[in-house]
CSV table of C-alpha atoms and ligand atoms in Angstrom, one decimal:
chain,number,residue,atom,x,y,z
A,1,MET,CA,3.7,5.6,170.1
A,2,ARG,CA,0.7,4.9,172.5
A,3,THR,CA,-2.9,4.2,171.8
A,4,GLN,CA,-5.9,2.6,173.4
A,5,VAL,CA,-6.4,-0.3,170.8
A,6,GLY,CA,-3.3,-1.7,168.9
A,7,ILE,CA,-5.0,-3.1,165.7
A,8,ILE,CA,-2.9,-5.3,163.4
A,9,GLY,CA,-3.7,-5.5,159.8
A,10,ALA,CA,-5.8,-3.2,157.4
A,11,GLY,CA,-8.1,-5.7,155.8
A,12,PRO,CA,-11.5,-5.6,156.6
A,13,ALA,CA,-11.4,-6.7,160.0
A,14,GLY,CA,-8.9,-4.2,161.1
A,15,LEU,CA,-10.5,-1.0,159.1
A,16,PHE,CA,-14.0,-1.7,160.4
A,17,LEU,CA,-12.8,-2.0,163.8
A,18,SER,CA,-11.0,1.3,164.0
A,19,HIS,CA,-13.8,3.1,162.5
A,20,LEU,CA,-16.4,1.6,164.9
A,21,LEU,CA,-13.9,2.5,168.0
A,22,LYS,CA,-13.4,6.0,166.7
A,23,ALA,CA,-17.6,6.3,166.4
A,24,GLN,CA,-17.2,5.5,170.2
A,25,GLY,CA,-14.2,7.8,171.0
A,26,ILE,CA,-12.0,5.3,171.2
A,27,GLU,CA,-8.5,5.5,169.9
A,28,SER,CA,-6.7,3.0,167.6
A,29,VAL,CA,-3.6,2.6,165.6
A,30,ILE,CA,-3.2,0.1,162.5
A,31,LEU,CA,-0.4,-1.4,161.6
A,32,GLU,CA,-0.4,-2.8,158.2
A,33,ALA,CA,2.5,-4.8,156.9
A,34,ARG,CA,2.0,-4.1,153.2
A,35,SER,CA,1.7,-0.7,150.9
A,36,ARG,CA,-1.8,0.9,150.5
A,37,PRO,CA,-1.8,-0.1,146.7
A,38,TYR,CA,-1.1,-3.7,147.4
A,39,VAL,CA,-3.8,-3.9,150.0
A,40,GLU,CA,-6.3,-1.9,147.8
A,41,GLY,CA,-5.4,-4.1,144.7
A,42,ARG,CA,-6.4,-7.5,146.4
A,43,VAL,CA,-9.2,-8.7,144.5
A,44,ARG,CA,-11.5,-10.7,146.8
A,45,ALA,CA,-15.3,-11.9,147.0
A,46,GLY,CA,-17.9,-9.0,146.8
A,47,VAL,CA,-21.3,-10.0,148.7
A,48,LEU,CA,-22.5,-7.8,151.6
A,49,GLU,CA,-25.1,-9.1,154.0
A,50,PRO,CA,-27.5,-6.7,155.4
A,51,GLY,CA,-25.5,-6.5,158.6
A,52,THR,CA,-22.2,-5.3,156.7
A,53,ILE,CA,-24.5,-2.8,155.0
A,54,GLU,CA,-26.2,-1.5,157.8
A,55,THR,CA,-22.4,-1.1,159.7
A,56,LEU,CA,-21.2,0.8,156.7
A,57,GLY,CA,-24.2,3.0,156.6
A,58,ARG,CA,-23.7,3.7,160.7
A,59,LEU,CA,-20.3,4.7,159.9
A,60,GLY,CA,-21.5,7.3,157.4
A,61,LEU,CA,-19.1,5.3,154.8
A,62,ASP,CA,-21.6,3.5,152.4
A,63,ALA,CA,-21.8,6.3,150.0
A,64,ARG,CA,-20.0,5.0,147.1
A,65,MET,CA,-21.3,1.4,148.0
A,66,ARG,CA,-24.9,2.6,147.3
A,67,ARG,CA,-24.0,4.6,144.4
A,68,GLU,CA,-21.9,1.8,142.6
A,69,GLY,CA,-22.9,-1.6,144.4
A,70,LEU,CA,-25.5,-3.9,142.8
A,71,VAL,CA,-28.4,-5.1,145.0
A,72,ASP,CA,-28.5,-9.1,144.4
A,73,GLU,CA,-32.4,-10.5,145.1
A,74,GLY,CA,-31.8,-13.7,143.4
A,75,LEU,CA,-29.4,-16.8,144.0
A,76,ASP,CA,-29.6,-19.5,141.2
A,77,MET,CA,-28.2,-23.3,141.8
A,78,ARG,CA,-27.8,-25.0,138.5
A,79,PHE,CA,-27.4,-28.9,137.6
A,80,ARG,CA,-28.4,-31.2,135.4
A,81,GLY,CA,-29.5,-28.2,132.9
A,82,ARG,CA,-32.0,-27.0,135.3
A,83,THR,CA,-32.0,-23.9,137.5
A,84,ILE,CA,-33.0,-23.7,141.1
A,85,HIS,CA,-33.8,-19.9,141.5
A,86,LEU,CA,-34.1,-18.6,145.1
A,87,ASP,CA,-35.9,-15.4,145.5
A,88,LEU,CA,-33.8,-14.1,148.1
A,89,PRO,CA,-36.5,-11.2,149.2
A,90,GLY,CA,-39.2,-13.7,148.7
A,91,LEU,CA,-37.7,-16.2,151.1
A,92,THR,CA,-36.2,-14.1,153.6
A,93,GLY,CA,-37.6,-10.5,153.2
A,94,LYS,CA,-33.8,-9.5,152.5
A,95,SER,CA,-31.3,-9.2,149.6
A,96,VAL,CA,-27.6,-8.8,149.4
A,97,MET,CA,-25.2,-6.1,147.8
A,98,ILE,CA,-22.4,-7.0,145.2
A,99,TYR,CA,-19.6,-4.6,145.9
A,100,GLY,CA,-16.2,-5.7,145.7
A,101,GLN,CA,-14.2,-6.3,148.9
A,102,GLN,CA,-11.3,-4.6,147.7
A,103,GLU,CA,-13.8,-1.4,147.1
A,104,VAL,CA,-15.0,-1.6,150.9
A,105,VAL,CA,-11.1,-1.8,151.6
A,106,LYS,CA,-10.3,1.4,149.5
A,107,ASP,CA,-13.5,3.3,151.0
A,108,LEU,CA,-12.5,2.8,154.6
A,109,ILE,CA,-9.0,3.5,154.2
A,110,ALA,CA,-9.5,6.7,152.3
A,111,ALA,CA,-11.7,7.9,155.4
A,112,ARG,CA,-9.2,6.7,157.9
A,113,VAL,CA,-6.5,8.6,155.7
A,114,GLU,CA,-8.7,11.5,155.2
A,115,ALA,CA,-9.7,12.2,159.0
A,116,GLY,CA,-5.7,11.9,159.9
A,117,ASP,CA,-6.1,8.8,162.1
A,118,PRO,CA,-3.0,6.7,162.2
A,119,LEU,CA,-2.7,4.1,159.9
A,120,VAL,CA,1.0,3.1,159.2
A,121,PHE,CA,1.5,1.1,155.8
A,122,GLU,CA,4.8,-1.3,155.4
A,123,ALA,CA,4.8,-1.8,159.2
A,124,GLN,CA,5.6,-5.4,159.5
A,125,VAL,CA,4.4,-6.8,163.6
A,126,THR,CA,7.2,-9.1,164.5
A,127,ARG,CA,6.4,-9.5,168.2
A,128,ILE,CA,3.2,-8.8,170.7
A,129,GLU,CA,4.4,-9.1,174.3
A,130,GLY,CA,2.5,-8.3,177.5
A,131,ILE,CA,-0.9,-9.6,176.7
A,132,GLU,CA,-1.2,-10.9,180.0
A,133,THR,CA,-0.5,-7.7,181.6
A,134,ASP,CA,-2.6,-4.2,181.3
A,135,ARG,CA,0.1,-2.6,179.0
A,136,PRO,CA,0.8,-4.8,176.1
A,137,ARG,CA,3.3,-4.0,173.5
A,138,ILE,CA,3.5,-4.3,170.0
A,139,HIS,CA,6.7,-4.5,168.0
A,140,TYR,CA,7.1,-3.6,164.5
A,141,THR,CA,9.4,-2.5,161.9
A,142,GLU,CA,8.7,0.5,159.5
A,143,GLY,CA,11.2,1.5,156.9
A,144,GLY,CA,14.1,-0.6,158.7
A,145,THR,CA,13.7,0.5,162.0
A,146,ASP,CA,12.3,-1.3,164.9
A,147,LYS,CA,9.5,0.5,166.7
A,148,VAL,CA,7.1,-0.3,169.5
A,149,LEU,CA,3.2,0.4,170.1
A,150,GLU,CA,1.9,0.5,173.6
A,151,CYS,CA,-1.5,0.0,173.8
A,152,ASP,CA,-4.5,-1.1,176.4
A,153,PHE,CA,-5.5,-3.7,174.2
A,154,VAL,CA,-4.3,-5.6,170.7
A,155,ALA,CA,-6.4,-6.4,168.2
A,156,GLY,CA,-4.8,-9.3,166.0
A,157,CYS,CA,-6.7,-8.3,162.5
A,158,ASP,CA,-3.9,-9.9,160.7
A,159,GLY,CA,-5.2,-12.7,158.8
A,160,TYR,CA,-4.3,-16.5,158.6
A,161,HIS,CA,-0.6,-16.0,158.7
A,162,GLY,CA,-0.2,-13.2,160.8
A,163,ALA,CA,1.4,-12.6,164.4
A,164,GLY,CA,-1.9,-12.4,166.3
A,165,ARG,CA,-2.9,-16.0,166.3
A,166,ALA,CA,0.6,-16.9,166.8
A,167,THR,CA,0.9,-14.9,169.9
A,168,MET,CA,-1.8,-17.1,171.5
A,169,PRO,CA,-0.6,-19.8,174.0
A,170,GLN,CA,-0.3,-22.4,171.8
A,171,ASP,CA,-1.1,-24.8,174.9
A,172,ILE,CA,-4.8,-23.2,174.9
A,173,LEU,CA,-5.3,-22.6,171.5
A,174,GLN,CA,-7.2,-25.3,169.2
A,175,VAL,CA,-7.2,-25.4,165.6
A,176,PHE,CA,-9.6,-27.0,163.6
A,177,GLU,CA,-9.0,-27.1,159.5
A,178,GLN,CA,-9.9,-28.8,156.3
A,179,VAL,CA,-7.8,-27.9,153.3
A,180,TYR,CA,-9.7,-29.0,149.8
A,181,ASP,CA,-7.9,-30.5,146.9
A,182,PHE,CA,-9.3,-28.0,144.6
A,183,ALA,CA,-9.2,-24.3,144.2
A,184,TRP,CA,-11.3,-21.4,142.5
A,185,LEU,CA,-9.8,-19.8,139.5
A,186,GLY,CA,-11.2,-16.3,139.2
A,187,VAL,CA,-11.2,-13.7,136.9
A,188,LEU,CA,-12.5,-10.0,136.0
A,189,ALA,CA,-14.0,-10.1,132.5
A,190,ARG,CA,-15.2,-6.7,130.5
A,191,ALA,CA,-18.5,-8.8,129.6
A,192,ARG,CA,-21.9,-8.3,130.5
A,193,PRO,CA,-22.6,-10.2,133.6
A,194,MET,CA,-25.6,-12.7,134.4
A,195,PRO,CA,-28.4,-11.3,136.0
A,196,ASP,CA,-28.5,-13.2,139.0
A,197,MET,CA,-25.7,-15.1,141.0
A,198,THR,CA,-25.4,-18.5,139.6
A,199,TYR,CA,-23.7,-21.5,141.1
A,200,THR,CA,-23.6,-24.6,139.1
A,201,ASN,CA,-22.7,-28.3,139.9
A,202,SER,CA,-22.1,-30.0,136.6
A,203,ASP,CA,-20.3,-33.0,136.0
A,204,ARG,CA,-17.2,-31.2,135.0
A,205,GLY,CA,-17.0,-29.2,137.9
A,206,PHE,CA,-18.3,-26.2,139.8
A,207,ALA,CA,-18.4,-22.5,138.4
A,208,LEU,CA,-19.9,-19.5,139.5
A,209,CYS,CA,-21.0,-16.2,137.8
A,210,SER,CA,-20.9,-13.2,139.7
A,211,ARG,CA,-20.4,-9.6,138.8
A,212,ARG,CA,-18.7,-6.5,139.8
A,213,SER,CA,-21.0,-4.2,137.6
A,214,MET,CA,-23.1,-4.0,134.5
A,215,GLN,CA,-20.2,-4.0,132.4
A,216,VAL,CA,-17.7,-6.4,134.5
A,217,SER,CA,-18.4,-10.1,135.3
A,218,ARG,CA,-16.7,-12.2,138.0
A,219,LEU,CA,-16.4,-15.5,137.2
A,220,TYR,CA,-14.8,-18.6,138.9
A,221,LEU,CA,-14.2,-22.1,137.8
A,222,GLN,CA,-13.1,-24.8,140.3
A,223,VAL,CA,-9.7,-26.2,139.2
A,224,PRO,CA,-6.9,-28.6,140.7
A,225,ALA,CA,-5.5,-26.7,144.1
A,226,ASP,CA,-1.8,-26.6,142.2
A,227,THR,CA,-3.2,-24.7,139.1
A,228,ASP,CA,-1.3,-21.7,137.6
A,229,PRO,CA,-4.0,-19.0,137.1
A,230,ASN,CA,-2.0,-17.7,133.9
A,231,SER,CA,-2.1,-21.1,132.7
A,232,TRP,CA,-5.6,-21.0,131.3
A,233,SER,CA,-6.2,-19.5,127.9
A,234,ASP,CA,-9.0,-17.2,127.6
A,235,ASP,CA,-10.8,-19.7,125.2
A,236,ARG,CA,-10.1,-22.4,127.6
A,237,PHE,CA,-11.9,-20.5,130.2
A,238,TRP,CA,-14.9,-19.6,128.5
A,239,ASP,CA,-15.2,-22.9,126.9
A,240,GLU,CA,-15.3,-24.5,130.3
A,241,LEU,CA,-17.7,-21.8,131.6
A,242,HIS,CA,-19.9,-22.4,129.0
A,243,ALA,CA,-20.1,-26.1,129.3
A,244,ARG,CA,-20.1,-26.1,133.3
A,245,MET,CA,-23.1,-23.6,133.0
A,246,PHE,CA,-25.3,-25.9,130.6
A,247,ASP,CA,-24.8,-23.1,127.9
A,248,GLU,CA,-23.7,-25.3,125.3
A,249,GLY,CA,-25.3,-22.7,122.5
A,250,ARG,CA,-23.1,-20.1,124.2
A,251,THR,CA,-26.0,-17.8,123.7
A,252,GLU,CA,-26.4,-16.9,127.4
A,253,ILE,CA,-22.7,-15.7,128.9
A,254,GLU,CA,-21.3,-13.0,127.2
A,255,GLU,CA,-17.6,-13.2,126.8
A,256,GLY,CA,-15.1,-10.2,126.9
A,257,GLU,CA,-11.7,-9.2,127.7
A,258,ILE,CA,-10.1,-11.1,130.7
A,259,PHE,CA,-8.0,-8.6,132.5
A,260,GLN,CA,-7.6,-9.9,136.0
A,261,ARG,CA,-6.9,-13.4,137.1
A,262,ASP,CA,-6.4,-14.9,140.5
A,263,LEU,CA,-6.5,-18.4,142.4
A,264,ALA,CA,-8.1,-19.0,145.9
A,265,LYS,CA,-7.2,-21.6,147.8
A,266,LEU,CA,-10.2,-23.4,149.9
A,267,ARG,CA,-10.0,-24.4,153.5
A,268,ALA,CA,-12.2,-24.3,156.5
A,269,PHE,CA,-10.6,-23.4,159.4
A,270,VAL,CA,-11.6,-22.2,163.0
A,271,ALA,CA,-9.2,-21.3,165.8
A,272,ALA,CA,-10.4,-21.2,169.6
A,273,PRO,CA,-10.1,-19.3,171.9
A,274,MET,CA,-10.1,-15.9,170.0
A,275,GLN,CA,-8.8,-14.0,172.8
A,276,HIS,CA,-6.4,-14.1,175.8
A,277,GLY,CA,-5.4,-11.5,178.4
A,278,ARG,CA,-5.3,-8.5,176.4
A,279,LEU,CA,-5.3,-10.1,173.0
A,280,PHE,CA,-8.3,-10.3,170.7
A,281,LEU,CA,-8.5,-11.9,167.5
A,282,ALA,CA,-10.8,-11.2,164.4
A,283,GLY,CA,-11.5,-12.4,161.0
A,284,ASP,CA,-9.5,-14.8,158.9
A,285,ALA,CA,-7.0,-14.8,161.7
A,286,VAL,CA,-9.4,-17.0,163.6
A,287,HIS,CA,-11.5,-18.4,160.7
A,288,ILE,CA,-11.6,-18.9,157.4
A,289,VAL,CA,-14.8,-20.5,154.9
A,290,PRO,CA,-14.3,-22.2,152.0
A,291,PRO,CA,-15.8,-19.1,149.4
A,292,ALA,CA,-18.9,-20.8,148.1
A,293,GLY,CA,-21.1,-19.0,151.1
A,294,ALA,CA,-19.4,-15.4,150.3
A,295,LYS,CA,-19.1,-15.0,154.1
A,296,GLY,CA,-15.5,-14.2,154.6
A,297,LEU,CA,-15.8,-10.4,154.7
A,298,ASN,CA,-19.0,-10.4,156.6
A,299,MET,CA,-17.7,-12.9,159.3
A,300,ALA,CA,-15.0,-10.2,160.0
A,301,VAL,CA,-17.3,-7.4,160.5
A,302,ALA,CA,-19.5,-9.4,162.6
A,303,ASP,CA,-16.5,-10.2,164.9
A,304,VAL,CA,-15.3,-6.4,165.4
A,305,ARG,CA,-19.2,-5.4,165.8
A,306,VAL,CA,-18.9,-7.4,168.8
A,307,LEU,CA,-15.3,-6.7,169.8
A,308,SER,CA,-15.8,-2.8,169.6
A,309,ARG,CA,-18.8,-2.8,171.5
A,310,ALA,CA,-17.2,-5.0,174.4
A,311,LEU,CA,-14.2,-2.5,174.2
A,312,THR,CA,-16.6,0.5,174.4
A,313,GLU,CA,-18.3,-0.7,177.4
A,314,PHE,CA,-14.9,-1.3,179.0
A,315,TYR,CA,-13.5,2.2,178.5
A,316,ARG,CA,-17.1,3.7,179.5
A,317,THR,CA,-17.9,1.6,182.8
A,318,GLY,CA,-14.6,-0.4,183.4
A,319,SER,CA,-16.7,-3.6,183.0
A,320,ARG,CA,-15.1,-6.5,181.4
A,321,ALA,CA,-18.3,-8.6,181.1
A,322,GLU,CA,-18.8,-8.4,177.2
A,323,LEU,CA,-14.8,-8.6,176.7
A,324,GLU,CA,-15.0,-12.1,178.6
A,325,GLY,CA,-17.6,-13.3,176.5
A,326,TYR,CA,-16.5,-12.3,173.0
A,327,SER,CA,-14.7,-15.5,171.9
A,328,THR,CA,-17.6,-17.4,173.2
A,329,LEU,CA,-20.0,-15.5,170.9
A,330,CYS,CA,-17.8,-15.2,168.0
A,331,VAL,CA,-16.6,-18.7,167.8
A,332,GLU,CA,-20.0,-20.1,168.3
A,333,ARG,CA,-21.3,-18.0,165.2
A,334,ALA,CA,-18.1,-18.7,163.4
A,335,TRP,CA,-18.9,-22.4,163.3
A,336,ARG,CA,-22.4,-22.1,162.0
A,337,VAL,CA,-21.0,-20.4,159.3
A,338,VAL,CA,-18.3,-22.6,158.6
A,339,ARG,CA,-20.8,-25.1,158.6
A,340,PHE,CA,-22.9,-23.4,155.9
A,341,SER,CA,-20.2,-22.6,154.1
A,342,SER,CA,-19.0,-26.2,153.8
A,343,THR,CA,-22.4,-27.6,153.1
A,344,LEU,CA,-22.6,-25.2,150.1
A,345,THR,CA,-19.2,-26.2,149.0
A,346,GLY,CA,-19.8,-30.2,149.2
A,347,LEU,CA,-23.4,-29.9,147.2
A,348,LEU,CA,-21.9,-28.0,144.6
A,349,HIS,CA,-18.3,-29.1,143.8
A,350,LYS,CA,-16.9,-32.0,142.0
A,351,PHE,CA,-14.7,-34.4,144.6
A,352,GLY,CA,-12.1,-36.7,143.0
A,353,HIS,CA,-12.8,-39.3,145.7
A,354,HIS,CA,-16.9,-39.0,145.3
A,355,THR,CA,-18.1,-42.7,144.4
A,356,PRO,CA,-21.2,-43.2,142.2
A,357,MET,CA,-23.0,-43.4,145.0
A,358,GLN,CA,-22.0,-40.1,146.7
A,359,ARG,CA,-22.2,-38.3,143.5
A,360,ASN,CA,-25.9,-39.6,143.1
A,361,LEU,CA,-26.4,-38.6,146.8
A,362,GLN,CA,-25.2,-35.1,146.1
A,363,LEU,CA,-27.7,-34.8,142.8
A,364,ALA,CA,-30.4,-36.3,145.1
A,365,GLU,CA,-29.9,-33.1,147.8
A,366,LEU,CA,-30.1,-30.9,144.6
A,367,GLU,CA,-33.5,-32.4,143.7
A,368,TYR,CA,-34.9,-31.9,147.1
A,369,ILE,CA,-33.8,-28.4,147.3
A,370,ALA,CA,-35.6,-27.9,143.9
A,371,GLY,CA,-38.4,-29.1,145.0
A,372,SER,CA,-38.8,-27.7,148.5
A,373,ARG,CA,-39.2,-24.1,149.5
A,374,ASN,CA,-38.4,-25.0,152.9
A,375,ALA,CA,-35.0,-26.0,151.4
A,376,GLN,CA,-34.7,-23.1,149.7
A,377,ALA,CA,-35.8,-20.7,152.6
A,378,SER,CA,-33.2,-22.5,154.6
A,379,ILE,CA,-30.4,-21.8,152.2
A,380,ALA,CA,-31.7,-18.1,151.4
A,381,GLU,CA,-31.9,-17.0,155.0
A,382,GLN,CA,-28.2,-18.4,155.8
A,383,TYR,CA,-27.1,-16.6,152.7
A,384,VAL,CA,-28.2,-13.2,153.6
A,385,MET,CA,-28.2,-13.2,157.3
A,386,LEU,CA,-26.0,-16.1,159.1
A,387,ASN,CA,-23.7,-13.4,160.4
A,388,TYR,CA,-26.7,-10.9,162.2
A,389,LEU,CA,-26.3,-10.7,165.7
A,390,PRO,CA,-29.4,-8.7,166.6
A,391,ASP,CA,-27.5,-7.1,169.6
A,392,TYR,CA,-24.6,-5.9,167.5
A,393,PRO,CA,-26.0,-4.2,164.7
B,1,LIG,N1,2.1,-7.0,160.4
B,1,LIG,C1,1.2,-6.2,160.3
B,1,LIG,N2,-0.1,-6.5,159.2
B,1,LIG,C2,0.0,-8.1,158.9
B,1,LIG,C3,0.9,-9.0,159.2
B,1,LIG,C4,1.9,-8.3,160.4
B,1,LIG,N3,2.4,-9.2,160.8
B,1,LIG,N4,0.4,-10.0,158.9
B,1,LIG,C5,-0.8,-10.0,158.0
B,1,LIG,N5,-0.8,-8.5,158.2
B,1,LIG,C6,-2.0,-7.6,157.2
B,1,LIG,C7,-2.1,-8.4,155.7
B,1,LIG,O1,-1.3,-7.4,155.1
B,1,LIG,C8,-3.6,-7.9,155.7
B,1,LIG,O2,-3.6,-6.7,155.0
B,1,LIG,O3,-3.3,-8.1,157.8
B,1,LIG,C9,-4.3,-7.9,156.9
B,1,LIG,C10,-5.3,-9.0,156.9
B,1,LIG,O4,-6.5,-8.5,156.1
B,1,LIG,P1,-7.3,-10.0,155.6
B,1,LIG,O5,-6.3,-10.9,155.4
B,1,LIG,O6,-8.0,-9.5,154.3
B,1,LIG,O7,-8.1,-10.4,156.7
B,1,LIG,P2,-9.4,-9.7,157.3
B,1,LIG,O8,-9.5,-8.4,157.4
B,1,LIG,O9,-9.8,-10.5,158.8
B,1,LIG,O10,-10.5,-10.2,156.2
B,1,LIG,C11,-11.1,-11.4,155.8
B,1,LIG,O11,-10.4,-10.8,153.9
B,1,LIG,O12,-8.8,-12.3,152.9
B,1,LIG,C12,-10.1,-11.9,152.6
B,1,LIG,O13,-11.4,-13.6,151.9
B,1,LIG,C13,-10.9,-13.0,153.6
B,1,LIG,O14,-13.2,-12.1,153.1
B,1,LIG,C14,-12.2,-12.3,154.1
B,1,LIG,C15,-11.6,-11.2,154.5
B,2,LIG,C1,-18.1,-13.0,144.3
B,2,LIG,O1,-18.6,-12.0,143.8
B,2,LIG,O2,-16.8,-12.5,144.3
B,2,LIG,C2,-18.5,-14.0,144.9
B,2,LIG,C3,-19.6,-14.0,145.1
B,2,LIG,C4,-20.2,-15.4,145.4
B,2,LIG,C5,-19.5,-16.5,146.4
B,2,LIG,C6,-18.3,-15.8,146.2
B,2,LIG,C7,-17.6,-14.7,145.5
B,2,LIG,O3,-19.9,-17.1,147.1
């Protein structure tokens, strides 16, 4: 099989890239190791920055998001029984959209399949060769048969464990990583959600109340990294959530049937450069952020907005200028986003190694934010716009 751009991975990065390229008349083939139900069933975060919303709109793929998504205009942070309310439109003129990543993935897959564009599921990429030539080849197995996809360019959108980053010359690749010793135990519950996205820092640990609809809450608790998500009873989850949200009277947070559980490990990770020869890496393949900033999906989309424009310039004019600048632009933005997400994580979580001094410094920072519109505006603008690159709408 042959195409212009071989895309590895049908997560947000690979799917958005395929649609952005098609909008410019550039052909691609997506090779995805997992099955369609598996990919569409992965529950992840669900906050879309305006840039991501705009890209979906420009691709004509925003109809269901506009119907079912929830505009989120408030970001609350609780501590010491108090709430800091960040009025996102008031502070930034913008808001975010809550719409599950798996819903975005379903919409992008459906559009690709409906258009009859090549998206091969259960196609495990095993090797990528020739990235320093103008004819790279992607080796994969499908149905027990070894196959090869010949292409002009390879887009490694295959996540943290993918083949893309593994193909980078190891003497060139630099990796920066911090792994946290706690995780997020996430649930979906049939319960009326909190009106605003609410994060909390309590002596018992972090919690987050988000939502997927007006009938479904998306809730998270900080837990030890080795927690078995099924080891927590529903009662234990609700007890801990009420306590951490300072809802001792259990009057504010509505309980309901928990029908989905998952555990998200927390790490901050950057790999650079994000390109070599005809191989370009995007999304979780080259950066991962702790989820406190809700940035993972938006970072992946920001990468491929840059990459699709660079590939378009190449195919239209033969110029490689934007292709050569891809990694520099995206690595710099990735560090900005990793810094913000890591800072929020440091502000809101309980750290076992914290001394009483460090705990009080954490609370003092929250007190400062509570009293400073400028500090609130800084958090708000990073929460809504950190991945926006004005020249790459
Ligand atoms: N061959 C083919 N496909 C592969 C291979 C391989 N060798 N390795 C991984 N994949 C696929 C995975 O099955 C997955 O569907 O690549 C896809 C990568 O998707 P994501 O991990 O979702 O990464 P990305 O598209 O960059 O999106 C990042 O997704 O995981 C969340 O929190 C993350 O929000 C962030 C977003
Ligand atoms: C979510 O709705 O899943 C969500 C919201 C905010 C975050 C992370 C996840 O920081």
